[in-house]
PDB file of C-alpha atoms in Angstrom:
ATOM      1  CA  MET A   1     -11.863   8.096  -0.541  1.00 47.00           C
ATOM      2  CA  HIS A   2     -11.173   6.594  -3.743  1.00 52.00           C
ATOM      3  CA  LEU A   3     -10.971   2.757  -3.243  1.00 55.00           C
ATOM      4  CA  ASN A   4     -10.250   1.862  -7.080  1.00 59.00           C
ATOM      5  CA  GLY A   5     -13.301   0.404  -7.328  1.00 66.00           C
ATOM      6  CA  VAL A   6     -13.288  -2.486  -4.643  1.00 72.00           C
ATOM      7  CA  GLY A   7     -15.262  -2.292  -1.718  1.00 78.00           C
ATOM      8  CA  TRP A   8     -14.092  -1.693   2.308  1.00 79.00           C
ATOM      9  CA  ILE A   9     -14.028  -5.657   2.517  1.00 85.00           C
ATOM     10  CA  ALA A  10     -11.956  -6.316  -0.790  1.00 83.00           C
ATOM     11  CA  ALA A  11      -9.589  -3.047   0.337  1.00 81.00           C
ATOM     12  CA  ILE A  12      -8.924  -4.415   3.777  1.00 83.00           C
ATOM     13  CA  ILE A  13      -8.001  -8.157   2.308  1.00 87.00           C
ATOM     14  CA  ILE A  14      -6.257  -6.628  -0.901  1.00 85.00           C
ATOM     15  CA  GLY A  15      -4.447  -4.035   1.619  1.00 85.00           C
ATOM     16  CA  GLY A  16      -3.136  -6.853   3.904  1.00 88.00           C
ATOM     17  CA  LEU A  17      -1.981  -8.887   0.736  1.00 91.00           C
ATOM     18  CA  ALA A  18      -0.246  -5.959  -0.504  1.00 91.00           C
ATOM     19  CA  GLY A  19       1.368  -5.120   3.298  1.00 90.00           C
ATOM     20  CA  TRP A  20       2.297  -8.451   3.537  1.00 91.00           C
ATOM     21  CA  PHE A  21       4.058  -8.599  -0.060  1.00 93.00           C
ATOM     22  CA  ALA A  22       5.694  -5.296   0.817  1.00 92.00           C
ATOM     23  CA  GLU A  23       6.596  -6.638   4.391  1.00 91.00           C
ATOM     24  CA  MET A  24       8.389 -10.061   2.502  1.00 92.00           C
ATOM     25  CA  VAL A  25      10.319  -7.787   0.093  1.00 93.00           C
ATOM     26  CA  MET A  26      11.467  -4.847   2.225  1.00 91.00           C
ATOM     27  CA  LYS A  27      11.882  -7.646   4.914  1.00 90.00           C
ATOM     28  CA  SER A  28      10.410  -5.556   7.849  1.00 87.00           C
ATOM     29  CA  ASN A  29       8.847  -7.278  10.960  1.00 84.00           C
ATOM     30  CA  THR A  30       5.308  -6.250  11.163  1.00 83.00           C
ATOM     31  CA  GLY A  31       2.088  -8.186  12.233  1.00 83.00           C
ATOM     32  CA  ILE A  32      -0.890  -8.994  10.102  1.00 84.00           C
ATOM     33  CA  PHE A  33      -2.720  -6.027  11.318  1.00 89.00           C
ATOM     34  CA  MET A  34       0.102  -3.441  10.478  1.00 88.00           C
ATOM     35  CA  ASN A  35       0.187  -5.358   7.256  1.00 87.00           C
ATOM     36  CA  ILE A  36      -3.327  -4.410   6.239  1.00 86.00           C
ATOM     37  CA  ILE A  37      -2.803  -0.622   7.576  1.00 89.00           C
ATOM     38  CA  ILE A  38       0.108  -0.125   5.626  1.00 90.00           C
ATOM     39  CA  GLY A  39      -1.394  -1.915   2.519  1.00 87.00           C
ATOM     40  CA  ILE A  40      -4.373   0.271   2.802  1.00 87.00           C
ATOM     41  CA  VAL A  41      -2.744   3.532   3.692  1.00 90.00           C
ATOM     42  CA  GLY A  42       0.199   2.931   1.044  1.00 88.00           C
ATOM     43  CA  ALA A  43      -2.625   2.696  -1.698  1.00 84.00           C
ATOM     44  CA  ILE A  44      -4.078   6.016  -0.746  1.00 84.00           C
ATOM     45  CA  VAL A  45      -0.728   7.737  -0.218  1.00 87.00           C
ATOM     46  CA  LEU A  46       0.444   6.583  -3.683  1.00 87.00           C
ATOM     47  CA  ASN A  47      -3.082   7.699  -5.099  1.00 82.00           C
ATOM     48  CA  ALA A  48      -2.603  11.158  -3.922  1.00 84.00           C
ATOM     49  CA  ILE A  49       1.008  11.330  -4.790  1.00 87.00           C
ATOM     50  CA  LEU A  50      -0.296  10.628  -8.785  1.00 84.00           C
ATOM     51  CA  GLN A  51      -2.803  12.762  -8.442  1.00 83.00           C
ATOM     52  CA  ALA A  52      -0.771  15.511  -7.370  1.00 87.00           C
ATOM     53  CA  LEU A  53       1.514  14.854 -10.509  1.00 88.00           C
ATOM     54  CA  ASN A  54      -1.388  14.781 -12.597  1.00 84.00           C
ATOM     55  CA  PHE A  55      -1.035  10.926 -13.119  1.00 80.00           C
ATOM     56  CA  GLY A  56      -3.812   8.647 -13.179  1.00 69.00           C
ATOM     57  CA  PRO A  57      -4.876   5.594 -10.980  1.00 67.00           C
ATOM     58  CA  PHE A  58      -2.794   2.122 -12.323  1.00 71.00           C
ATOM     59  CA  GLY A  59      -6.313   1.315 -13.428  1.00 72.00           C
ATOM     60  CA  VAL A  60      -9.725   0.150 -11.123  1.00 75.00           C
ATOM     61  CA  GLY A  61     -10.140  -3.087  -9.647  1.00 78.00           C
ATOM     62  CA  TRP A  62      -8.337  -5.627  -7.305  1.00 83.00           C
ATOM     63  CA  THR A  63      -5.118  -5.915  -9.666  1.00 85.00           C
ATOM     64  CA  ALA A  64      -4.714  -2.037  -9.610  1.00 83.00           C
ATOM     65  CA  TYR A  65      -5.101  -1.166  -5.858  1.00 83.00           C
ATOM     66  CA  LEU A  66      -2.933  -4.365  -4.902  1.00 87.00           C
ATOM     67  CA  ILE A  67      -0.042  -2.835  -7.302  1.00 88.00           C
ATOM     68  CA  THR A  68      -0.921   0.532  -5.790  1.00 87.00           C
ATOM     69  CA  GLY A  69      -1.151  -0.819  -2.201  1.00 88.00           C
ATOM     70  CA  PHE A  70       1.946  -2.641  -2.469  1.00 92.00           C
ATOM     71  CA  ILE A  71       4.462   0.211  -4.068  1.00 92.00           C
ATOM     72  CA  GLY A  72       2.649   2.273  -1.639  1.00 91.00           C
ATOM     73  CA  ALA A  73       3.089  -0.056   1.644  1.00 92.00           C
ATOM     74  CA  CYS A  74       7.207  -0.010   0.068  1.00 93.00           C
ATOM     75  CA  LEU A  75       7.364   3.432   0.013  1.00 93.00           C
ATOM     76  CA  LEU A  76       5.757   3.542   3.584  1.00 92.00           C
ATOM     77  CA  ILE A  77       8.247   1.271   4.977  1.00 91.00           C
ATOM     78  CA  TRP A  78      11.037   3.079   3.422  1.00 93.00           C
ATOM     79  CA  VAL A  79      10.262   6.344   4.942  1.00 92.00           C
ATOM     80  CA  GLY A  80       9.395   4.873   7.902  1.00 89.00           C
ATOM     81  CA  ARG A  81      13.002   3.543   7.946  1.00 90.00           C
ATOM     82  CA  LEU A  82      14.221   6.851   7.002  1.00 93.00           C
ATOM     83  CA  VAL A  83      12.599   8.593   9.942  1.00 93.00           C
ATOM     84  CA  ARG A  84      13.795   6.110  12.533  1.00 87.00           C
ATOM     85  CA  ARG A  85      17.428   6.366  11.668  1.00 80.00           C
TER      86      ARG A  85
END
């Protein structure tokens, strides 16, 4: 698994922030644990999508992981809402 140059602890912290930002923007009602999960999984999913489309990651480091996690988390929340309907 590629973490854009951040370690596991940093990925958890940044994933939590990304998930929290996505929760605020998408107005979903999830807890801190789900924010962390959504942020990390969102970053992984968006990186996989970018690689499948032959795009590179947004960069390396904390900021790139936060941006990737935020966008990926927003996509996961959006898809989750579509599935629940």
